[in-house]
PDB file of C-alpha atoms and ligand atoms in Angstrom:
ATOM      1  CA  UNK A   1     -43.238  36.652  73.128  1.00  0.00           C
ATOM      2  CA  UNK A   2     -43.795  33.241  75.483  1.00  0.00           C
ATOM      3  CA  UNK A   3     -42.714  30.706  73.910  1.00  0.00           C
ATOM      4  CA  UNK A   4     -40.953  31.882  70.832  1.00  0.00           C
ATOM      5  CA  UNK A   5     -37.636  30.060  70.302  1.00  0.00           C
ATOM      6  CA  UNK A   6     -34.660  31.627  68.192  1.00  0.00           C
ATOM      7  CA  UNK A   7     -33.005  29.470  66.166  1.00  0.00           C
ATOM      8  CA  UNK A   8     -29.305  30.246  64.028  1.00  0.00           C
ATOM      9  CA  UNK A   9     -29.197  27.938  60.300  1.00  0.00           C
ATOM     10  CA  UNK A  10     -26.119  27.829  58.492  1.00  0.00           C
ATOM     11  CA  UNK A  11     -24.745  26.500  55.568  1.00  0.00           C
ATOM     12  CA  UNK A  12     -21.420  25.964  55.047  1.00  0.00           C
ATOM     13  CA  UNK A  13     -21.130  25.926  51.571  1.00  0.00           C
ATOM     14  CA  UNK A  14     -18.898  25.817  48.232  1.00  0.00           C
ATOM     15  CA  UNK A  15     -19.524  29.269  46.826  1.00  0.00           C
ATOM     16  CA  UNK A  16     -21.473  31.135  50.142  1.00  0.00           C
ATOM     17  CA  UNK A  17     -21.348  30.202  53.654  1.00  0.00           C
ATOM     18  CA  UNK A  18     -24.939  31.567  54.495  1.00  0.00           C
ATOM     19  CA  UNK A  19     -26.665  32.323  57.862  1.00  0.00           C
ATOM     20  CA  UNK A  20     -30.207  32.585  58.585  1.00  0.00           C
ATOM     21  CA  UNK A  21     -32.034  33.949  61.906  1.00  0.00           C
ATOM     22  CA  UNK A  22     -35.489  33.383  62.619  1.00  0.00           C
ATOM     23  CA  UNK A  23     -38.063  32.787  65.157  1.00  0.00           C
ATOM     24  CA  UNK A  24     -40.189  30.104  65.737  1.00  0.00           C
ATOM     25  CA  UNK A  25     -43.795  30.208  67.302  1.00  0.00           C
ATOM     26  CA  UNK A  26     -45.458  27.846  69.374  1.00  0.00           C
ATOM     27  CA  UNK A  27     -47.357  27.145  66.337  1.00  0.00           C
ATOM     28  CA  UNK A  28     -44.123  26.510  64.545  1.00  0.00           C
ATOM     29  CA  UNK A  29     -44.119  28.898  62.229  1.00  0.00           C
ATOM     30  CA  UNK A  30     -40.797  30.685  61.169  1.00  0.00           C
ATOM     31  CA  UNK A  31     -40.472  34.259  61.214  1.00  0.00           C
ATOM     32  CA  UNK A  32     -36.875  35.065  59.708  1.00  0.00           C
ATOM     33  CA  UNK A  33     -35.450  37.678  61.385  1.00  0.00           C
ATOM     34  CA  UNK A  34     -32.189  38.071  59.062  1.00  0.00           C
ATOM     35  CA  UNK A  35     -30.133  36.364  56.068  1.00  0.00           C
ATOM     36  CA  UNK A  36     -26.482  37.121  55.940  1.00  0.00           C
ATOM     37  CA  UNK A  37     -24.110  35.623  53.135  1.00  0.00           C
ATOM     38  CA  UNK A  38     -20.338  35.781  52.342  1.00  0.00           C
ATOM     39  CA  UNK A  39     -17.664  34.060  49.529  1.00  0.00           C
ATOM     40  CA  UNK A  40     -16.858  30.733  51.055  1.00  0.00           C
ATOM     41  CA  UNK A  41     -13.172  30.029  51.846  1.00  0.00           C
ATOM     42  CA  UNK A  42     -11.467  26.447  52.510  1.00  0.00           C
ATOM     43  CA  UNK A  43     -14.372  24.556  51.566  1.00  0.00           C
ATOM     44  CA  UNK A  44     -14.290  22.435  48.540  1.00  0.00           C
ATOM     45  CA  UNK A  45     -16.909  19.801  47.398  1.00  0.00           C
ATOM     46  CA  UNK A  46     -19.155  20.809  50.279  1.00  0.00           C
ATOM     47  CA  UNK A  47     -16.260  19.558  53.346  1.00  0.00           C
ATOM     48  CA  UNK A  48     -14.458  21.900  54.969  1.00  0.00           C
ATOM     49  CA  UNK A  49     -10.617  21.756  53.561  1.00  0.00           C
ATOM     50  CA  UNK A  50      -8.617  24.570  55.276  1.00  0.00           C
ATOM     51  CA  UNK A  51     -10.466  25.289  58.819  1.00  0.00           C
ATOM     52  CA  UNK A  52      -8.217  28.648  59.536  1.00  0.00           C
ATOM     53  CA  UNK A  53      -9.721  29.824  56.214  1.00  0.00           C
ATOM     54  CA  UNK A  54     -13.437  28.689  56.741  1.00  0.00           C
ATOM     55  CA  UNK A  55     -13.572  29.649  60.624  1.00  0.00           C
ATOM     56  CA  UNK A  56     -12.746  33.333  59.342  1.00  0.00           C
ATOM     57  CA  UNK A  57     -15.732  32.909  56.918  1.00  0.00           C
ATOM     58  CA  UNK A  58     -18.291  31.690  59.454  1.00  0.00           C
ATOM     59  CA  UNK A  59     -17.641  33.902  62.483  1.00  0.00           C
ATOM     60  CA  UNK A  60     -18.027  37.175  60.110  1.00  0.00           C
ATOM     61  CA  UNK A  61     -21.235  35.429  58.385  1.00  0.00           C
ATOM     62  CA  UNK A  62     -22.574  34.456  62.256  1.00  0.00           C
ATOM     63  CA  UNK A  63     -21.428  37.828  63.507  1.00  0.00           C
ATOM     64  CA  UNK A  64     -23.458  39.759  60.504  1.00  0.00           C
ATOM     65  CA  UNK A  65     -26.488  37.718  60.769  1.00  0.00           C
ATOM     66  CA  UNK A  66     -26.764  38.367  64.571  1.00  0.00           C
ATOM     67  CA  UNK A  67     -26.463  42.478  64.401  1.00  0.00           C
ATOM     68  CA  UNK A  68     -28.761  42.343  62.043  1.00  0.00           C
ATOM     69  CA  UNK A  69     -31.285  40.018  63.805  1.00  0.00           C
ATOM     70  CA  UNK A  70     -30.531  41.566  67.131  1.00  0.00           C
ATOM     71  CA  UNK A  71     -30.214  38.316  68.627  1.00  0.00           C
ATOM     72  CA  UNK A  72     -27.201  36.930  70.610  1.00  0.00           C
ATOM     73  CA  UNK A  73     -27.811  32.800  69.479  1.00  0.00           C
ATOM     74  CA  UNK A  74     -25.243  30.111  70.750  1.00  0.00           C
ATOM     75  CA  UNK A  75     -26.376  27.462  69.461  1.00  0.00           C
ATOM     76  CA  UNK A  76     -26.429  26.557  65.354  1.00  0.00           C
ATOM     77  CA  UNK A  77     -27.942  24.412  62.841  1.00  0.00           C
ATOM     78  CA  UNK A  78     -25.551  23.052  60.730  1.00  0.00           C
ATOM     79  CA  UNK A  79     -26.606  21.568  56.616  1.00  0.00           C
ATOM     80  CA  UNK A  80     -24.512  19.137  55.512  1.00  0.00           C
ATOM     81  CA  UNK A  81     -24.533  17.419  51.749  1.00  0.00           C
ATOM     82  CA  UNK A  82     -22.756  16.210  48.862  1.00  0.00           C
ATOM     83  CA  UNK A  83     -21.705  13.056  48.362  1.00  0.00           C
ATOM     84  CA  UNK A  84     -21.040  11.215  51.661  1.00  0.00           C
ATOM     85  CA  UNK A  85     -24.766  11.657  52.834  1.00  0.00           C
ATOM     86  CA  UNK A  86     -26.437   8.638  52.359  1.00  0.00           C
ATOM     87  CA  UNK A  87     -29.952   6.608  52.874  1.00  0.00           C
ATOM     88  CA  UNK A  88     -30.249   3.671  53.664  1.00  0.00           C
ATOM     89  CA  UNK A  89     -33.811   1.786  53.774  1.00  0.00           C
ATOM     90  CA  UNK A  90     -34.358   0.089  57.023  1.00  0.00           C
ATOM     91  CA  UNK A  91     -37.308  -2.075  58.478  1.00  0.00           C
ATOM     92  CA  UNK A  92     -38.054  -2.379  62.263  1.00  0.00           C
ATOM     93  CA  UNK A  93     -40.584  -5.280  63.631  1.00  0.00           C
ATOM     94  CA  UNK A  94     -41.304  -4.924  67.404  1.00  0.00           C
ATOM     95  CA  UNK A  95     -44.613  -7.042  69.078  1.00  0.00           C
ATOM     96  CA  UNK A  96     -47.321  -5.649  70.686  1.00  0.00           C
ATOM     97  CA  UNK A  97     -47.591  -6.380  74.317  1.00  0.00           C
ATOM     98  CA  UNK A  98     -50.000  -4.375  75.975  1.00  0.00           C
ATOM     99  CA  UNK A  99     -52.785  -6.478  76.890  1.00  0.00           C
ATOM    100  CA  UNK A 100     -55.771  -4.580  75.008  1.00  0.00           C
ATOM    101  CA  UNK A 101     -53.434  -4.505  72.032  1.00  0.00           C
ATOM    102  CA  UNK A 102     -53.421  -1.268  71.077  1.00  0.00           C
ATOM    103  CA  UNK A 103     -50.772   0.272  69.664  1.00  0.00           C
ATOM    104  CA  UNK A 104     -48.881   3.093  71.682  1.00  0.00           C
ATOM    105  CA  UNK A 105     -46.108   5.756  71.057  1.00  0.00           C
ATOM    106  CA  UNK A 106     -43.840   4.071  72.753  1.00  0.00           C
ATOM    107  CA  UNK A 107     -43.958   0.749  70.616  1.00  0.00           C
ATOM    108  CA  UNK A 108     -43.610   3.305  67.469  1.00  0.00           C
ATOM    109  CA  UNK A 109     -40.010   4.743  69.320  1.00  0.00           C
ATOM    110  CA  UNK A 110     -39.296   0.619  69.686  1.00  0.00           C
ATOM    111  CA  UNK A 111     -39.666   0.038  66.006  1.00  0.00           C
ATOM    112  CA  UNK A 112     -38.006   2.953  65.153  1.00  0.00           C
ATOM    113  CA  UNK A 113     -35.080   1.868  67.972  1.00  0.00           C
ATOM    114  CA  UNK A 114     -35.120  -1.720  66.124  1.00  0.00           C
ATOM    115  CA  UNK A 115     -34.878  -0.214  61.945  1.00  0.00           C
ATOM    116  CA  UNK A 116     -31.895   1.797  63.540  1.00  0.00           C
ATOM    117  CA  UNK A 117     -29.822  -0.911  64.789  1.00  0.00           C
ATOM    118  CA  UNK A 118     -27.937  -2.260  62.119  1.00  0.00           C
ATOM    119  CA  UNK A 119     -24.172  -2.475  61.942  1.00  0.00           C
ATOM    120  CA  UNK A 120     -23.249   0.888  61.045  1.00  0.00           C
ATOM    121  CA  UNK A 121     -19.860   1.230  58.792  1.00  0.00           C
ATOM    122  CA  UNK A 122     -17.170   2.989  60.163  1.00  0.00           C
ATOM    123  CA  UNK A 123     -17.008   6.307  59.935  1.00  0.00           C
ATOM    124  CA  UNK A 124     -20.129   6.979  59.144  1.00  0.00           C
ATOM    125  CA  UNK A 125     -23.079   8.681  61.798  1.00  0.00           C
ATOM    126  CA  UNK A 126     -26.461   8.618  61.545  1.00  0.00           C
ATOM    127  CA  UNK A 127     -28.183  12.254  60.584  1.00  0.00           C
ATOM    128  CA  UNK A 128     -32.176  10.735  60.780  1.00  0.00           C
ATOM    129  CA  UNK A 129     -34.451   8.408  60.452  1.00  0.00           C
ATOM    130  CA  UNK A 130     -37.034   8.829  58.261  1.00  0.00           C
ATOM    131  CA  UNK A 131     -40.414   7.017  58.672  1.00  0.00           C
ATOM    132  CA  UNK A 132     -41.713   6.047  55.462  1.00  0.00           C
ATOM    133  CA  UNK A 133     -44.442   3.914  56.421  1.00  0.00           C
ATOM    134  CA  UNK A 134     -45.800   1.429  59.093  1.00  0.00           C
ATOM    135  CA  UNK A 135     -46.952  -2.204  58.486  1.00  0.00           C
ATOM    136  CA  UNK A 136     -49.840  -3.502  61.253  1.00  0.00           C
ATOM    137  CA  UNK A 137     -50.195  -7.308  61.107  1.00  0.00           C
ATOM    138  CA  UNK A 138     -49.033  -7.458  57.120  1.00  0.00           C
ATOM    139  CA  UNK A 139     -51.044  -4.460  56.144  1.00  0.00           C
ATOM    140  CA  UNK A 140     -49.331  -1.690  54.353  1.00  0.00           C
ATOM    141  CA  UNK A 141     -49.274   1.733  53.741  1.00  0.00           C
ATOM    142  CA  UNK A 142     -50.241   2.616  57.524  1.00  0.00           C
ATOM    143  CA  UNK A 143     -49.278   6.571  57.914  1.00  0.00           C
ATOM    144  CA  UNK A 144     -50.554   6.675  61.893  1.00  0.00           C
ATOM    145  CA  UNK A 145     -50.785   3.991  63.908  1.00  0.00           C
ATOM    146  CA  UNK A 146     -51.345   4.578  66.945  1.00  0.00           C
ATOM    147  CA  UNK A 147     -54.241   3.861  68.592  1.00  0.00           C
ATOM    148  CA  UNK A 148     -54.655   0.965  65.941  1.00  0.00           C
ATOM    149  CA  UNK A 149     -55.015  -2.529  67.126  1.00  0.00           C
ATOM    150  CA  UNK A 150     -52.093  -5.094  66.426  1.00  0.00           C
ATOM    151  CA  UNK A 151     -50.137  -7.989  67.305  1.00  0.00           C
ATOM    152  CA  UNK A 152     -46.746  -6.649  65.245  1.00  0.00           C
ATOM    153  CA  UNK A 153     -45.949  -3.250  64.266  1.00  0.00           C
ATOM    154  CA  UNK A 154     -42.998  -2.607  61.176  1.00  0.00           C
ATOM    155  CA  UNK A 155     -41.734   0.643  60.679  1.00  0.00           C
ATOM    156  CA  UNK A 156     -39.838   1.207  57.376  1.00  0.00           C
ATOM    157  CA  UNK A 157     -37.692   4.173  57.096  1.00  0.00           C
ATOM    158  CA  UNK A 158     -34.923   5.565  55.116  1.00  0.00           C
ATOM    159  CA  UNK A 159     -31.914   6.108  57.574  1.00  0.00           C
ATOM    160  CA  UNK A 160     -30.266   9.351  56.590  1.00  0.00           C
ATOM    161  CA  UNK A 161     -25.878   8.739  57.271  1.00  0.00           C
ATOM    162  CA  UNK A 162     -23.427  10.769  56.750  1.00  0.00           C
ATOM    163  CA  UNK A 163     -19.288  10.716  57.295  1.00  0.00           C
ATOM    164  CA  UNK A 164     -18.499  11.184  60.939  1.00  0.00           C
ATOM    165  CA  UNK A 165     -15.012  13.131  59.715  1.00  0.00           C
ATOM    166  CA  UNK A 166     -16.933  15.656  57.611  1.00  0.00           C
ATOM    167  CA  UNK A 167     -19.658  15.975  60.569  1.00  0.00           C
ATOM    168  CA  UNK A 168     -16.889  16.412  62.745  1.00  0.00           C
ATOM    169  CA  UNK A 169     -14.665  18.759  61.176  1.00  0.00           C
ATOM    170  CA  UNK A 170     -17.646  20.997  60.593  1.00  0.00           C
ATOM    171  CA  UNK A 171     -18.601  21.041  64.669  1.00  0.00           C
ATOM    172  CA  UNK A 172     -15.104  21.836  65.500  1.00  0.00           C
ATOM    173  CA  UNK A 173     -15.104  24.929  63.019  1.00  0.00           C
ATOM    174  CA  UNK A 174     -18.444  26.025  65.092  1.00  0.00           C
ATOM    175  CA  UNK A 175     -17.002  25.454  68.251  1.00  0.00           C
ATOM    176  CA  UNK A 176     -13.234  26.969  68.072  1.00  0.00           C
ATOM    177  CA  UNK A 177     -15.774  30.029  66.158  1.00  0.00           C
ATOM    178  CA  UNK A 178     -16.981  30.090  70.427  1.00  0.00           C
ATOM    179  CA  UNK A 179     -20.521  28.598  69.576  1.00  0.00           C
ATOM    180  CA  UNK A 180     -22.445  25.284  69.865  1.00  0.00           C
ATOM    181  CA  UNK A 181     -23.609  22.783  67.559  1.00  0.00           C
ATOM    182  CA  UNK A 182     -27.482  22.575  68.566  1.00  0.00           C
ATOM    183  CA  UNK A 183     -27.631  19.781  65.506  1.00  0.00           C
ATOM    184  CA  UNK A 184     -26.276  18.521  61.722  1.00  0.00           C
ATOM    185  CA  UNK A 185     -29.496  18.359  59.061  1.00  0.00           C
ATOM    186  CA  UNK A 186     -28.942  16.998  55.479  1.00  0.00           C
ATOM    187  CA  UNK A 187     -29.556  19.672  53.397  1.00  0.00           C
ATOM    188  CA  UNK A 188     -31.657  17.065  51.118  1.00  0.00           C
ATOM    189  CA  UNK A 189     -33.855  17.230  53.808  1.00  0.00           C
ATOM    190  CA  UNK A 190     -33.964  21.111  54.499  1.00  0.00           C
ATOM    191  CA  UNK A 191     -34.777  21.905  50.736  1.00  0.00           C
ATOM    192  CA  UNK A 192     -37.591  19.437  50.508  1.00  0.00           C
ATOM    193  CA  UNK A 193     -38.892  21.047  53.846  1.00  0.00           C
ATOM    194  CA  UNK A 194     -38.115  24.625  52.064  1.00  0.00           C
ATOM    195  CA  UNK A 195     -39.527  23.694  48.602  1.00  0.00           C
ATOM    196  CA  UNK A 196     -42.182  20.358  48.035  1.00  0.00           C
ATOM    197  CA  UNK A 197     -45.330  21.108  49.162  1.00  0.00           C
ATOM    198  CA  UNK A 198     -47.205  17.754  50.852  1.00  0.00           C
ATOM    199  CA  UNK A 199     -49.131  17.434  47.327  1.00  0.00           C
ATOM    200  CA  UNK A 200     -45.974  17.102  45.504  1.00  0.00           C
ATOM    201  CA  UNK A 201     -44.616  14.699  48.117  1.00  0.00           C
ATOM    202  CA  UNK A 202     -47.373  12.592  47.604  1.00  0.00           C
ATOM    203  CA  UNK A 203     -47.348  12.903  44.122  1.00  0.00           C
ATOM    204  CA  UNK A 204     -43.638  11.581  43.712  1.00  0.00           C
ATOM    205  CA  UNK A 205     -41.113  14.231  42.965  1.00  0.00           C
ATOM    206  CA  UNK A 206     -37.268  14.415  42.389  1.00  0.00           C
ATOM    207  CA  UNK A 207     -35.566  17.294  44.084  1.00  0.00           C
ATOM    208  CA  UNK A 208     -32.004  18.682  42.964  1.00  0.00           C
ATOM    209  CA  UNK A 209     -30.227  21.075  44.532  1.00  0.00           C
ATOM    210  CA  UNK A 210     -27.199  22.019  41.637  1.00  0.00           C
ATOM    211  CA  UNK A 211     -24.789  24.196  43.945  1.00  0.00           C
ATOM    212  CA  UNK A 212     -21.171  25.100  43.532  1.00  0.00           C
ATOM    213  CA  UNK A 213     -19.393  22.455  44.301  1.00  0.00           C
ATOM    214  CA  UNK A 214     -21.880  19.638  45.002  1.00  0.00           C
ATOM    215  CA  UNK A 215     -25.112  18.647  43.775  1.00  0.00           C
ATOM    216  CA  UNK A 216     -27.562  17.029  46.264  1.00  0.00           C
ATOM    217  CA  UNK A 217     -31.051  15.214  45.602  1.00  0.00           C
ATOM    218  CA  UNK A 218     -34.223  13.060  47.311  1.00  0.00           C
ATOM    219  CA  UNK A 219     -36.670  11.689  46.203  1.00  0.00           C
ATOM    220  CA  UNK A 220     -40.261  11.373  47.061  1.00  0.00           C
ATOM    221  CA  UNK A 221     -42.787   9.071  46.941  1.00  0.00           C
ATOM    222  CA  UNK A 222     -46.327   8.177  48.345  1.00  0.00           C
ATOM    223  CA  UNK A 223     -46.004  11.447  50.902  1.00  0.00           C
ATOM    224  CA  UNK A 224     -42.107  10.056  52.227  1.00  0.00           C
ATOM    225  CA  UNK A 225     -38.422  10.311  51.249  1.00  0.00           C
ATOM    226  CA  UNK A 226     -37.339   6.893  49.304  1.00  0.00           C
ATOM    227  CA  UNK A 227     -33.802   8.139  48.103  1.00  0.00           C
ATOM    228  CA  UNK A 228     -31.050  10.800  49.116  1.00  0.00           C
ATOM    229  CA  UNK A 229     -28.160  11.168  48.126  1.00  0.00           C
ATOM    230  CA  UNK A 230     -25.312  13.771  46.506  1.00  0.00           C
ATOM    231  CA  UNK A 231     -22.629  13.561  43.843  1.00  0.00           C
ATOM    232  CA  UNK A 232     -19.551  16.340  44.737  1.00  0.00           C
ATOM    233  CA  UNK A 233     -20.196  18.091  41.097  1.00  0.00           C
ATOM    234  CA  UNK A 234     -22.085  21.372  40.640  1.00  0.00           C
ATOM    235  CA  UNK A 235     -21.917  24.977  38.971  1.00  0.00           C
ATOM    236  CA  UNK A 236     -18.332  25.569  39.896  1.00  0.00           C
ATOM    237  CA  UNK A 237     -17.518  22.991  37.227  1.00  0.00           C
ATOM    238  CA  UNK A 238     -19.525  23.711  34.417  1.00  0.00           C
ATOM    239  CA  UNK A 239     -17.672  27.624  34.386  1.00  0.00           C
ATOM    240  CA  UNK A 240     -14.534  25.761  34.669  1.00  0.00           C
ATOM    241  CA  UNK A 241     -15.405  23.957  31.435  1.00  0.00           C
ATOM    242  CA  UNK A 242     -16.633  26.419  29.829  1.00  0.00           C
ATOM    243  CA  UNK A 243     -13.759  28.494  30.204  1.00  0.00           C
ATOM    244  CA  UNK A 244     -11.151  25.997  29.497  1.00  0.00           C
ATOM    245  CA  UNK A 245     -12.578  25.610  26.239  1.00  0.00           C
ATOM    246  CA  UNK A 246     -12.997  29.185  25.651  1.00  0.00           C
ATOM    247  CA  UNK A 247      -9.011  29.379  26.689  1.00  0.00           C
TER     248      UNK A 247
HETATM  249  N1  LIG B 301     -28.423  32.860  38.094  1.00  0.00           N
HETATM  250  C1  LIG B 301     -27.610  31.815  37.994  1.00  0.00           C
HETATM  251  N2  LIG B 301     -27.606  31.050  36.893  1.00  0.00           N
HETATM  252  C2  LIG B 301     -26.771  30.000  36.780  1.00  0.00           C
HETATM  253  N3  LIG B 301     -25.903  29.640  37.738  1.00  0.00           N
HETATM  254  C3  LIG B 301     -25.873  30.362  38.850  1.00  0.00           C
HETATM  255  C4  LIG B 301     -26.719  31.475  39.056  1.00  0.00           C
HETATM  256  N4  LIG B 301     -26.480  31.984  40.281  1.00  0.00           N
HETATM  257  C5  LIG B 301     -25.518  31.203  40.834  1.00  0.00           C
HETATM  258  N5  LIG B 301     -25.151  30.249  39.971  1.00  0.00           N
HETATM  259  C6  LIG B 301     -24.138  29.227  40.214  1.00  0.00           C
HETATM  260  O1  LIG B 301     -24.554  28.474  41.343  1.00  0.00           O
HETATM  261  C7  LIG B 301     -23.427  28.066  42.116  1.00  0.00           C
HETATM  262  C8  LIG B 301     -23.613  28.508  43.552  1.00  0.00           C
HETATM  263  O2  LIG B 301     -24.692  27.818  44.072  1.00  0.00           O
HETATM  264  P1  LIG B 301     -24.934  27.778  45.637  1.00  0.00           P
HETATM  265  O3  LIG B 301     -24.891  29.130  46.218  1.00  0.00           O
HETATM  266  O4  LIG B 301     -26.168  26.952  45.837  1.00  0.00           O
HETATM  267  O5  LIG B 301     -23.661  26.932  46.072  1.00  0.00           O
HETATM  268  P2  LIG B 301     -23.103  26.658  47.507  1.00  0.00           P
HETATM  269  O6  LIG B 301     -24.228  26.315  48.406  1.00  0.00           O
HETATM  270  O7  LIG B 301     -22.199  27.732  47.964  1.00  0.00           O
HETATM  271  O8  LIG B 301     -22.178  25.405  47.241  1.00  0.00           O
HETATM  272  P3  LIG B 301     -22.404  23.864  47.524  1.00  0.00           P
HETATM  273  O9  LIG B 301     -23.787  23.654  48.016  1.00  0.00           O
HETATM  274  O10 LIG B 301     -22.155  23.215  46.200  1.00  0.00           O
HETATM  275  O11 LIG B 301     -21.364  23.482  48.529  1.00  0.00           O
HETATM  276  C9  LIG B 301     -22.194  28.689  41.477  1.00  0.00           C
HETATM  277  O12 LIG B 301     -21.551  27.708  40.694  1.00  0.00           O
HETATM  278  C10 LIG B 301     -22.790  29.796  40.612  1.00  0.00           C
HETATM  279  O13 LIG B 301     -21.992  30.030  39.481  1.00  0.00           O
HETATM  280 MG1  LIG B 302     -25.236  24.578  48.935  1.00  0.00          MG
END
């Protein structure tokens, strides 16, 4: 139909590398049109160890997921998580200049330009940045902005990172697989979109994700993401406990 879009997920995981089809409505809603999962290879502590092993993986997951669909999609949406995904709080403070002093979209994109540009570390990229909350001449808590009056505008948000290595070793297994990388998400982010219903992000809620290898959490708070973060520990080694006791 006009204006549907088809978009490719996939994660690239400890246990499963999964792929997900689906197509999105004007309205933005999702219609999935097919799931598709296989034993991960060459991936350990959710990075990608052994590419050779892990490209064989993801083109047979991709290739699955797209007969089944019916779809030919080029481009893919990549999760990535574990432990080198970070936040970092951030504040940006921009004046307001237009003359009626109203506050506009694009002196939102300024303050959000502003929180962004700190020294970053290297190796490390920046995944999003998520607004938590804007500040209109010293008054908090402001969810919407614009059209408000002002003479400063602060933005605070929680700058989502991640190691550029990792990121890149993951678009070069997507790429020598013959497809595009259409963007990286932190999975944090994709099971709070998946799961927490606006309630329970206003509420305050901890989310975590126990996988195979890693273990990956955010946290909530007043409607907005305060924390993310992962620790490279999951089911994998509980079993492996268990059963070296048991041996
Ligand atoms: N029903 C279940 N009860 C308990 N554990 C389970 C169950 N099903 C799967 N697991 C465990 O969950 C883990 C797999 O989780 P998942 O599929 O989320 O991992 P993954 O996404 O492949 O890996 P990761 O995200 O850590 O890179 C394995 O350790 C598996 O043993
Ligand atoms: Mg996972």
């Amino acid at each position: 139909m006009a204006g549907e879009k088809i978009m490719m997920g996939l994660d690239i995981g400890s246990s499963w590398v999964r792929a997900v089809i689906g197509t999105v409505a004007r309205d933005g809603t999702v219609m999935i049109d097919s799931i598709c999962e296989r034993p991960s290879e060459g991936v350990r502590g959710g990075a990608i160890v052994n590419i050779e092993q892990t490209l064989k993986t993801i083109t047979s997951v991709i290739t699955e997921a797209q007969l089944q669909a019916g779809a030919d999609v080029q481009q893919i949406i990549i999760g990535v998580g574990g432990n080198h995904i970070e936040g970092i709080p951030s504040q940006g403070v921009v004046g307001i200049n237009a003359k009626d002093q109203e506050i506009k979209r694009e002196d939102i994109y300024r303050s959000l330009e502003v929180a962004r540009a700190f020294e970053l570390p290297l190796e490390r990229e920046i995944l999003h940045t998520l607004v938590q909350d804007f500040r209109v001449d010293g008054r908090d808590g402001i969810k919407d902005p614009i059209d408000m009056l002002g003479h400063r505008l602060e933005s605070r948000v929680l700058v989502v990172t991640a190691s550029s290595s990792i990121c890149q070793n993951e678009r070069k297994c997507i790429q020598r697989a013959g497809f595009q990388v259409q963007r990286l998400v932190a999975q944090q982010l994709a099971d709070a979109e998946a799961v927490l219903s606006v309630e329970e992000k206003e509420m305050g809620t901890i989310l975590i994700n126990i996988g195979g290898g890693i273990t990956n959490m955010i946290v909530y708070a007043n409607g907005a993401p305060v924390f993310t973060g992962g620790v490279n520990l999951g089911g994998n080694h509980v079993t492996s406990d268990i059963a070296y006791i048991l041996n």
